[in-house]
C-alpha cells in the first residue's frame, strides 16, 4: 500500500481533529493538529504580554518566533499533546482566550511561514494526517488526499457549546455562535493564506452525518488513494 499525505482543512469546530485522529489511528499514520501549533504561539504571546485583547506587538513576536519550540509528544493513553518550550500546554491551549489569540496570530505572515516550515518537515516521510486551514493549499499542495470539511455555523456552535458544558464551563450559546462566526470571518478574510478549499479537495459537509458515516466516507477515499 502506498504511503500518502492526507490534508484535512475546514472551518473551526467542524470535527476535523476527530476525523483526522480516527483515520491516523486506523492507518497507523502520524496525526498533526496544526491548530494546536497556532494556539501554542498564541499562549506564548499572551503570557509574554505581546498580545492583549486589543493589541499585538508584532515586532516582539517576530523577534522571538524562532525561540518558540513546538513539539508533539504522545502521552500514556496514545494521545498527542502539545509542548511549548518543553512544557505540556495541551489543556491551556484549549481555552476560548487562547483560541481567539490563535486566530489573530495566525494572520501574521512571519508566524505562518515558520509554522508551515515546521509542518513541511513533519511530512517529509509521508504517512501523515494533518488538519488545519491551509494544509491542502499551502503546506502540502501535492497531498494525495485533500478533504475540505464543513458544517453550518449553528451546528458547529452547538457542538462546541455541548463540549464546554460537558467540561463544566458556564457559557451562553449566543456567545459561542458569535465566536464561531467571528473566527470564520477572520480565517476566510485574512490576507495571508486565508481558508480556501483547494481546487482538488473533496468537500464533506457533516452537518447531518454521524461520525460513523463520516469516517466511512473517509475510509473509502483513503483506500482509493493508497492503492498501488
Ligand atoms: O483548528 P483550531 O481551532 O485549533 O485553530 C486555531 C486557530 O489557528 C484558528 O483560528 C485558525 C488558525 N489556524 C490556521 O490559521 N492555520 C492552520 N493550519 C491551523 C489553524
PDB file of C-alpha atoms and ligand atoms in Angstrom:
ATOM      1  CA  UNK A   1       0.000   0.000   0.000  1.00  0.00           C
ATOM      2  CA  UNK A   2       1.270   3.449  -0.994  1.00  0.00           C
ATOM      3  CA  UNK A   3       2.067   5.927   1.823  1.00  0.00           C
ATOM      4  CA  UNK A   4       0.352   9.245   1.307  1.00  0.00           C
ATOM      5  CA  UNK A   5      -0.264  12.658   2.874  1.00  0.00           C
ATOM      6  CA  UNK A   6      -3.829  13.358   3.986  1.00  0.00           C
ATOM      7  CA  UNK A   7      -4.699  17.063   4.275  1.00  0.00           C
ATOM      8  CA  UNK A   8      -7.886  17.962   6.150  1.00  0.00           C
ATOM      9  CA  UNK A   9      -8.923  21.610   6.071  1.00  0.00           C
ATOM     10  CA  UNK A  10     -12.073  23.399   7.084  1.00  0.00           C
ATOM     11  CA  UNK A  11     -13.790  25.789   9.448  1.00  0.00           C
ATOM     12  CA  UNK A  12     -13.247  25.742  13.196  1.00  0.00           C
ATOM     13  CA  UNK A  13     -15.242  23.262  15.274  1.00  0.00           C
ATOM     14  CA  UNK A  14     -16.409  21.125  12.384  1.00  0.00           C
ATOM     15  CA  UNK A  15     -14.761  17.947  13.618  1.00  0.00           C
ATOM     16  CA  UNK A  16     -11.524  17.982  11.616  1.00  0.00           C
ATOM     17  CA  UNK A  17      -9.469  16.680  14.500  1.00  0.00           C
ATOM     18  CA  UNK A  18     -11.918  13.874  15.346  1.00  0.00           C
ATOM     19  CA  UNK A  19     -11.833  12.802  11.714  1.00  0.00           C
ATOM     20  CA  UNK A  20      -8.064  13.115  11.359  1.00  0.00           C
ATOM     21  CA  UNK A  21      -7.254  11.352  14.641  1.00  0.00           C
ATOM     22  CA  UNK A  22      -9.544   8.454  13.859  1.00  0.00           C
ATOM     23  CA  UNK A  23      -8.028   7.941  10.408  1.00  0.00           C
ATOM     24  CA  UNK A  24      -4.487   8.175  11.814  1.00  0.00           C
ATOM     25  CA  UNK A  25      -5.391   5.617  14.451  1.00  0.00           C
ATOM     26  CA  UNK A  26      -6.852   3.184  11.907  1.00  0.00           C
ATOM     27  CA  UNK A  27      -3.977   3.505   9.463  1.00  0.00           C
ATOM     28  CA  UNK A  28      -1.007   3.903  11.811  1.00  0.00           C
ATOM     29  CA  UNK A  29      -0.315   7.340  10.305  1.00  0.00           C
ATOM     30  CA  UNK A  30       1.023  10.258  12.363  1.00  0.00           C
ATOM     31  CA  UNK A  31      -1.604  12.840  13.270  1.00  0.00           C
ATOM     32  CA  UNK A  32      -0.651  16.520  13.354  1.00  0.00           C
ATOM     33  CA  UNK A  33      -3.058  19.140  14.718  1.00  0.00           C
ATOM     34  CA  UNK A  34      -1.661  22.360  13.219  1.00  0.00           C
ATOM     35  CA  UNK A  35      -4.247  24.461  15.088  1.00  0.00           C
ATOM     36  CA  UNK A  36      -2.518  23.383  18.314  1.00  0.00           C
ATOM     37  CA  UNK A  37       0.700  24.928  16.991  1.00  0.00           C
ATOM     38  CA  UNK A  38      -1.001  28.309  16.351  1.00  0.00           C
ATOM     39  CA  UNK A  39      -2.645  28.032  19.775  1.00  0.00           C
ATOM     40  CA  UNK A  40       0.722  27.415  21.444  1.00  0.00           C
ATOM     41  CA  UNK A  41       2.159  30.516  19.738  1.00  0.00           C
ATOM     42  CA  UNK A  42      -0.898  32.435  20.948  1.00  0.00           C
ATOM     43  CA  UNK A  43      -0.367  31.241  24.530  1.00  0.00           C
ATOM     44  CA  UNK A  44       3.298  32.213  24.357  1.00  0.00           C
ATOM     45  CA  UNK A  45       2.385  35.730  23.163  1.00  0.00           C
ATOM     46  CA  UNK A  46      -0.334  36.180  25.809  1.00  0.00           C
ATOM     47  CA  UNK A  47       1.990  35.056  28.583  1.00  0.00           C
ATOM     48  CA  UNK A  48       4.675  37.477  27.471  1.00  0.00           C
ATOM     49  CA  UNK A  49       2.254  40.377  27.154  1.00  0.00           C
ATOM     50  CA  UNK A  50       2.753  40.657  23.379  1.00  0.00           C
ATOM     51  CA  UNK A  51      -0.931  40.090  22.744  1.00  0.00           C
ATOM     52  CA  UNK A  52      -3.760  41.658  24.708  1.00  0.00           C
ATOM     53  CA  UNK A  53      -7.454  41.859  23.811  1.00  0.00           C
ATOM     54  CA  UNK A  54      -6.815  44.961  21.760  1.00  0.00           C
ATOM     55  CA  UNK A  55      -3.213  44.816  20.668  1.00  0.00           C
ATOM     56  CA  UNK A  56      -0.472  42.650  19.154  1.00  0.00           C
ATOM     57  CA  UNK A  57       3.136  43.782  19.488  1.00  0.00           C
ATOM     58  CA  UNK A  58       4.208  42.361  16.159  1.00  0.00           C
ATOM     59  CA  UNK A  59       7.887  43.272  16.285  1.00  0.00           C
ATOM     60  CA  UNK A  60       8.304  41.477  19.616  1.00  0.00           C
ATOM     61  CA  UNK A  61       6.529  38.399  18.284  1.00  0.00           C
ATOM     62  CA  UNK A  62       8.672  38.462  15.157  1.00  0.00           C
ATOM     63  CA  UNK A  63      11.884  38.849  17.150  1.00  0.00           C
ATOM     64  CA  UNK A  64      11.015  35.854  19.312  1.00  0.00           C
ATOM     65  CA  UNK A  65       9.265  33.487  16.912  1.00  0.00           C
ATOM     66  CA  UNK A  66      12.395  31.427  16.313  1.00  0.00           C
ATOM     67  CA  UNK A  67      12.804  30.851  20.078  1.00  0.00           C
ATOM     68  CA  UNK A  68       9.410  29.155  20.333  1.00  0.00           C
ATOM     69  CA  UNK A  69       9.987  25.435  20.359  1.00  0.00           C
ATOM     70  CA  UNK A  70       6.919  23.367  19.479  1.00  0.00           C
ATOM     71  CA  UNK A  71       6.719  19.624  19.815  1.00  0.00           C
ATOM     72  CA  UNK A  72       4.062  16.917  19.924  1.00  0.00           C
ATOM     73  CA  UNK A  73       4.598  14.111  22.416  1.00  0.00           C
ATOM     74  CA  UNK A  74       2.393  11.075  22.804  1.00  0.00           C
ATOM     75  CA  UNK A  75       1.018  10.520  26.321  1.00  0.00           C
ATOM     76  CA  UNK A  76       0.479   7.165  28.039  1.00  0.00           C
ATOM     77  CA  UNK A  77      -3.018   6.918  26.512  1.00  0.00           C
ATOM     78  CA  UNK A  78      -1.622   7.307  22.987  1.00  0.00           C
ATOM     79  CA  UNK A  79      -2.853  10.887  22.562  1.00  0.00           C
ATOM     80  CA  UNK A  80      -0.548  13.515  21.027  1.00  0.00           C
ATOM     81  CA  UNK A  81      -0.103  16.528  23.290  1.00  0.00           C
ATOM     82  CA  UNK A  82       1.338  19.942  22.558  1.00  0.00           C
ATOM     83  CA  UNK A  83       4.564  21.010  24.261  1.00  0.00           C
ATOM     84  CA  UNK A  84       5.726  24.616  24.266  1.00  0.00           C
ATOM     85  CA  UNK A  85       9.415  25.044  25.112  1.00  0.00           C
ATOM     86  CA  UNK A  86       9.331  21.696  26.893  1.00  0.00           C
ATOM     87  CA  UNK A  87       6.140  22.365  28.894  1.00  0.00           C
ATOM     88  CA  UNK A  88       2.926  20.417  28.358  1.00  0.00           C
ATOM     89  CA  UNK A  89       0.344  23.084  27.418  1.00  0.00           C
ATOM     90  CA  UNK A  90      -2.337  20.765  25.996  1.00  0.00           C
ATOM     91  CA  UNK A  91      -5.015  21.959  28.444  1.00  0.00           C
ATOM     92  CA  UNK A  92      -4.120  25.625  28.475  1.00  0.00           C
ATOM     93  CA  UNK A  93      -4.294  25.980  24.694  1.00  0.00           C
ATOM     94  CA  UNK A  94      -7.925  24.805  24.620  1.00  0.00           C
ATOM     95  CA  UNK A  95      -9.441  27.931  26.235  1.00  0.00           C
ATOM     96  CA  UNK A  96     -11.506  30.450  24.292  1.00  0.00           C
ATOM     97  CA  UNK A  97      -8.982  33.199  25.063  1.00  0.00           C
ATOM     98  CA  UNK A  98      -6.127  31.215  23.521  1.00  0.00           C
ATOM     99  CA  UNK A  99      -8.296  30.189  20.543  1.00  0.00           C
ATOM    100  CA  UNK A 100      -9.136  33.829  19.840  1.00  0.00           C
ATOM    101  CA  UNK A 101      -5.467  34.721  20.111  1.00  0.00           C
ATOM    102  CA  UNK A 102      -4.575  31.889  17.728  1.00  0.00           C
ATOM    103  CA  UNK A 103      -6.991  33.242  15.182  1.00  0.00           C
ATOM    104  CA  UNK A 104      -5.170  36.606  15.451  1.00  0.00           C
ATOM    105  CA  UNK A 105      -1.524  35.435  15.465  1.00  0.00           C
ATOM    106  CA  UNK A 106      -2.316  33.188  12.526  1.00  0.00           C
ATOM    107  CA  UNK A 107      -2.875  36.330  10.415  1.00  0.00           C
ATOM    108  CA  UNK A 108       0.842  37.217  10.738  1.00  0.00           C
ATOM    109  CA  UNK A 109       2.886  36.164   7.713  1.00  0.00           C
ATOM    110  CA  UNK A 110       6.092  35.504   9.654  1.00  0.00           C
ATOM    111  CA  UNK A 111       4.235  33.228  12.116  1.00  0.00           C
ATOM    112  CA  UNK A 112       2.684  31.285   9.254  1.00  0.00           C
ATOM    113  CA  UNK A 113       5.974  30.907   7.400  1.00  0.00           C
ATOM    114  CA  UNK A 114       7.709  29.487  10.469  1.00  0.00           C
ATOM    115  CA  UNK A 115       4.910  27.037  11.298  1.00  0.00           C
ATOM    116  CA  UNK A 116       4.488  25.949   7.674  1.00  0.00           C
ATOM    117  CA  UNK A 117       8.240  25.264   7.527  1.00  0.00           C
ATOM    118  CA  UNK A 118       7.987  23.010  10.607  1.00  0.00           C
ATOM    119  CA  UNK A 119       4.870  21.263   9.262  1.00  0.00           C
ATOM    120  CA  UNK A 120       6.524  20.517   5.920  1.00  0.00           C
ATOM    121  CA  UNK A 121       9.428  18.835   7.744  1.00  0.00           C
ATOM    122  CA  UNK A 122       6.941  16.666   9.669  1.00  0.00           C
ATOM    123  CA  UNK A 123       5.502  15.416   6.365  1.00  0.00           C
ATOM    124  CA  UNK A 124       8.762  14.528   4.629  1.00  0.00           C
ATOM    125  CA  UNK A 125       8.281  10.784   5.173  1.00  0.00           C
ATOM    126  CA  UNK A 126       4.548  10.915   4.256  1.00  0.00           C
ATOM    127  CA  UNK A 127       2.263   8.625   6.293  1.00  0.00           C
ATOM    128  CA  UNK A 128       0.746  11.702   7.922  1.00  0.00           C
ATOM    129  CA  UNK A 129      -2.742  13.098   8.519  1.00  0.00           C
ATOM    130  CA  UNK A 130      -2.583  16.840   9.087  1.00  0.00           C
ATOM    131  CA  UNK A 131      -5.507  19.115   9.835  1.00  0.00           C
ATOM    132  CA  UNK A 132      -5.744  22.885   9.671  1.00  0.00           C
ATOM    133  CA  UNK A 133      -6.790  25.662   7.303  1.00  0.00           C
ATOM    134  CA  UNK A 134      -4.050  25.781   4.665  1.00  0.00           C
ATOM    135  CA  UNK A 135      -2.778  22.203   4.540  1.00  0.00           C
ATOM    136  CA  UNK A 136      -4.085  21.330   1.076  1.00  0.00           C
ATOM    137  CA  UNK A 137      -3.411  24.804  -0.339  1.00  0.00           C
ATOM    138  CA  UNK A 138      -0.053  25.881   1.155  1.00  0.00           C
ATOM    139  CA  UNK A 139       1.617  23.259   3.368  1.00  0.00           C
ATOM    140  CA  UNK A 140       1.123  20.244   1.092  1.00  0.00           C
ATOM    141  CA  UNK A 141      -0.361  21.361  -2.221  1.00  0.00           C
ATOM    142  CA  UNK A 142       0.740  17.955  -3.583  1.00  0.00           C
ATOM    143  CA  UNK A 143      -1.097  15.938  -0.884  1.00  0.00           C
ATOM    144  CA  UNK A 144      -2.642  12.823  -2.430  1.00  0.00           C
ATOM    145  CA  UNK A 145      -5.908  13.138  -0.447  1.00  0.00           C
ATOM    146  CA  UNK A 146      -7.406  16.509   0.394  1.00  0.00           C
ATOM    147  CA  UNK A 147     -10.607  16.915   2.360  1.00  0.00           C
ATOM    148  CA  UNK A 148     -12.470  20.171   2.935  1.00  0.00           C
ATOM    149  CA  UNK A 149     -14.739  19.606   5.898  1.00  0.00           C
ATOM    150  CA  UNK A 150     -17.662  21.873   6.577  1.00  0.00           C
ATOM    151  CA  UNK A 151     -20.875  22.198   8.619  1.00  0.00           C
ATOM    152  CA  UNK A 152     -23.245  25.079   9.327  1.00  0.00           C
ATOM    153  CA  UNK A 153     -22.110  27.692  11.876  1.00  0.00           C
ATOM    154  CA  UNK A 154     -25.102  26.866  14.124  1.00  0.00           C
ATOM    155  CA  UNK A 155     -24.280  23.171  14.211  1.00  0.00           C
ATOM    156  CA  UNK A 156     -20.621  23.847  14.927  1.00  0.00           C
ATOM    157  CA  UNK A 157     -21.524  26.292  17.714  1.00  0.00           C
ATOM    158  CA  UNK A 158     -23.891  23.714  19.221  1.00  0.00           C
ATOM    159  CA  UNK A 159     -21.175  21.047  19.213  1.00  0.00           C
ATOM    160  CA  UNK A 160     -18.681  23.420  20.835  1.00  0.00           C
ATOM    161  CA  UNK A 161     -21.299  24.559  23.363  1.00  0.00           C
ATOM    162  CA  UNK A 162     -22.087  20.933  24.310  1.00  0.00           C
ATOM    163  CA  UNK A 163     -18.376  20.203  24.735  1.00  0.00           C
ATOM    164  CA  UNK A 164     -17.881  23.207  27.007  1.00  0.00           C
ATOM    165  CA  UNK A 165     -20.952  22.400  29.110  1.00  0.00           C
ATOM    166  CA  UNK A 166     -19.741  18.806  29.444  1.00  0.00           C
ATOM    167  CA  UNK A 167     -16.465  20.199  30.805  1.00  0.00           C
ATOM    168  CA  UNK A 168     -18.449  22.110  33.443  1.00  0.00           C
ATOM    169  CA  UNK A 169     -17.968  25.565  31.885  1.00  0.00           C
ATOM    170  CA  UNK A 170     -20.725  28.171  32.113  1.00  0.00           C
ATOM    171  CA  UNK A 171     -21.341  29.500  28.625  1.00  0.00           C
ATOM    172  CA  UNK A 172     -24.025  31.180  26.616  1.00  0.00           C
ATOM    173  CA  UNK A 173     -24.942  29.638  23.232  1.00  0.00           C
ATOM    174  CA  UNK A 174     -25.244  33.035  21.509  1.00  0.00           C
ATOM    175  CA  UNK A 175     -21.701  33.945  22.621  1.00  0.00           C
ATOM    176  CA  UNK A 176     -20.328  30.668  21.300  1.00  0.00           C
ATOM    177  CA  UNK A 177     -22.121  31.182  17.964  1.00  0.00           C
ATOM    178  CA  UNK A 178     -20.833  34.755  17.681  1.00  0.00           C
ATOM    179  CA  UNK A 179     -17.313  33.486  18.395  1.00  0.00           C
ATOM    180  CA  UNK A 180     -17.573  30.763  15.732  1.00  0.00           C
ATOM    181  CA  UNK A 181     -18.728  33.344  13.167  1.00  0.00           C
ATOM    182  CA  UNK A 182     -16.031  35.819  14.131  1.00  0.00           C
ATOM    183  CA  UNK A 183     -13.311  33.180  13.713  1.00  0.00           C
ATOM    184  CA  UNK A 184     -14.783  32.015  10.380  1.00  0.00           C
ATOM    185  CA  UNK A 185     -14.678  35.567   9.179  1.00  0.00           C
ATOM    186  CA  UNK A 186     -11.057  36.070  10.244  1.00  0.00           C
ATOM    187  CA  UNK A 187      -9.943  32.685   8.866  1.00  0.00           C
ATOM    188  CA  UNK A 188     -11.535  33.377   5.477  1.00  0.00           C
ATOM    189  CA  UNK A 189     -10.640  37.016   5.087  1.00  0.00           C
ATOM    190  CA  UNK A 190      -7.066  37.314   6.300  1.00  0.00           C
ATOM    191  CA  UNK A 191      -4.530  38.350   3.675  1.00  0.00           C
ATOM    192  CA  UNK A 192      -2.058  35.530   4.459  1.00  0.00           C
ATOM    193  CA  UNK A 193      -3.179  32.028   3.405  1.00  0.00           C
ATOM    194  CA  UNK A 194      -6.905  32.528   4.017  1.00  0.00           C
ATOM    195  CA  UNK A 195      -9.049  29.453   4.499  1.00  0.00           C
ATOM    196  CA  UNK A 196      -9.906  28.229   0.998  1.00  0.00           C
ATOM    197  CA  UNK A 197     -10.903  24.923  -0.471  1.00  0.00           C
ATOM    198  CA  UNK A 198      -8.087  23.602  -2.668  1.00  0.00           C
ATOM    199  CA  UNK A 199      -9.386  23.084  -6.198  1.00  0.00           C
ATOM    200  CA  UNK A 200      -8.750  19.330  -5.908  1.00  0.00           C
ATOM    201  CA  UNK A 201     -10.152  18.924  -2.364  1.00  0.00           C
ATOM    202  CA  UNK A 202     -13.206  16.773  -1.727  1.00  0.00           C
ATOM    203  CA  UNK A 203     -15.929  18.580   0.224  1.00  0.00           C
ATOM    204  CA  UNK A 204     -17.622  16.749   3.069  1.00  0.00           C
ATOM    205  CA  UNK A 205     -20.467  18.609   4.782  1.00  0.00           C
ATOM    206  CA  UNK A 206     -21.035  16.750   8.028  1.00  0.00           C
ATOM    207  CA  UNK A 207     -23.993  18.844   9.270  1.00  0.00           C
ATOM    208  CA  UNK A 208     -26.229  15.805   9.078  1.00  0.00           C
ATOM    209  CA  UNK A 209     -23.681  12.990   9.142  1.00  0.00           C
ATOM    210  CA  UNK A 210     -22.845  10.839  12.133  1.00  0.00           C
ATOM    211  CA  UNK A 211     -19.170  10.368  12.959  1.00  0.00           C
ATOM    212  CA  UNK A 212     -19.502   6.777  11.721  1.00  0.00           C
ATOM    213  CA  UNK A 213     -20.902   7.860   8.367  1.00  0.00           C
ATOM    214  CA  UNK A 214     -18.219  10.496   8.004  1.00  0.00           C
ATOM    215  CA  UNK A 215     -15.435   8.012   8.775  1.00  0.00           C
ATOM    216  CA  UNK A 216     -16.866   5.532   6.288  1.00  0.00           C
ATOM    217  CA  UNK A 217     -16.635   8.128   3.517  1.00  0.00           C
ATOM    218  CA  UNK A 218     -13.075   8.972   4.531  1.00  0.00           C
ATOM    219  CA  UNK A 219     -12.043   5.325   4.763  1.00  0.00           C
ATOM    220  CA  UNK A 220     -13.284   4.705   1.205  1.00  0.00           C
ATOM    221  CA  UNK A 221     -11.427   7.741  -0.149  1.00  0.00           C
ATOM    222  CA  UNK A 222      -8.253   6.723   1.682  1.00  0.00           C
ATOM    223  CA  UNK A 223      -8.439   3.184   0.291  1.00  0.00           C
ATOM    224  CA  UNK A 224      -8.795   4.526  -3.270  1.00  0.00           C
ATOM    225  CA  UNK A 225      -5.822   6.852  -2.903  1.00  0.00           C
ATOM    226  CA  UNK A 226      -3.479   4.290  -1.364  1.00  0.00           C
ATOM    227  CA  UNK A 227      -3.979   1.580  -3.993  1.00  0.00           C
ATOM    228  CA  UNK A 228      -0.645   0.914  -5.663  1.00  0.00           C
TER     229      UNK A 228
HETATM  230  O1  LIG B   1      -8.250  24.405  14.488  1.00  0.00           O
HETATM  231  P1  LIG B   1      -8.082  25.316  15.683  1.00  0.00           P
HETATM  232  O2  LIG B   1      -9.376  25.933  16.166  1.00  0.00           O
HETATM  233  O3  LIG B   1      -7.324  24.682  16.798  1.00  0.00           O
HETATM  234  O4  LIG B   1      -7.175  26.537  15.137  1.00  0.00           O
HETATM  235  C1  LIG B   1      -6.838  27.650  15.934  1.00  0.00           C
HETATM  236  C2  LIG B   1      -6.645  28.865  15.034  1.00  0.00           C
HETATM  237  O5  LIG B   1      -5.461  28.720  14.263  1.00  0.00           O
HETATM  238  C3  LIG B   1      -7.783  29.146  14.059  1.00  0.00           C
HETATM  239  O6  LIG B   1      -8.370  30.411  14.301  1.00  0.00           O
HETATM  240  C4  LIG B   1      -7.166  29.196  12.697  1.00  0.00           C
HETATM  241  C5  LIG B   1      -5.696  29.068  12.913  1.00  0.00           C
HETATM  242  N1  LIG B   1      -5.091  28.058  12.050  1.00  0.00           N
HETATM  243  C6  LIG B   1      -4.546  28.476  10.853  1.00  0.00           C
HETATM  244  O7  LIG B   1      -4.624  29.656  10.520  1.00  0.00           O
HETATM  245  N2  LIG B   1      -3.929  27.580  10.041  1.00  0.00           N
HETATM  246  C7  LIG B   1      -3.846  26.295  10.393  1.00  0.00           C
HETATM  247  N3  LIG B   1      -3.216  25.442   9.573  1.00  0.00           N
HETATM  248  C8  LIG B   1      -4.427  25.838  11.605  1.00  0.00           C
HETATM  249  C9  LIG B   1      -5.066  26.755  12.407  1.00  0.00           C
END
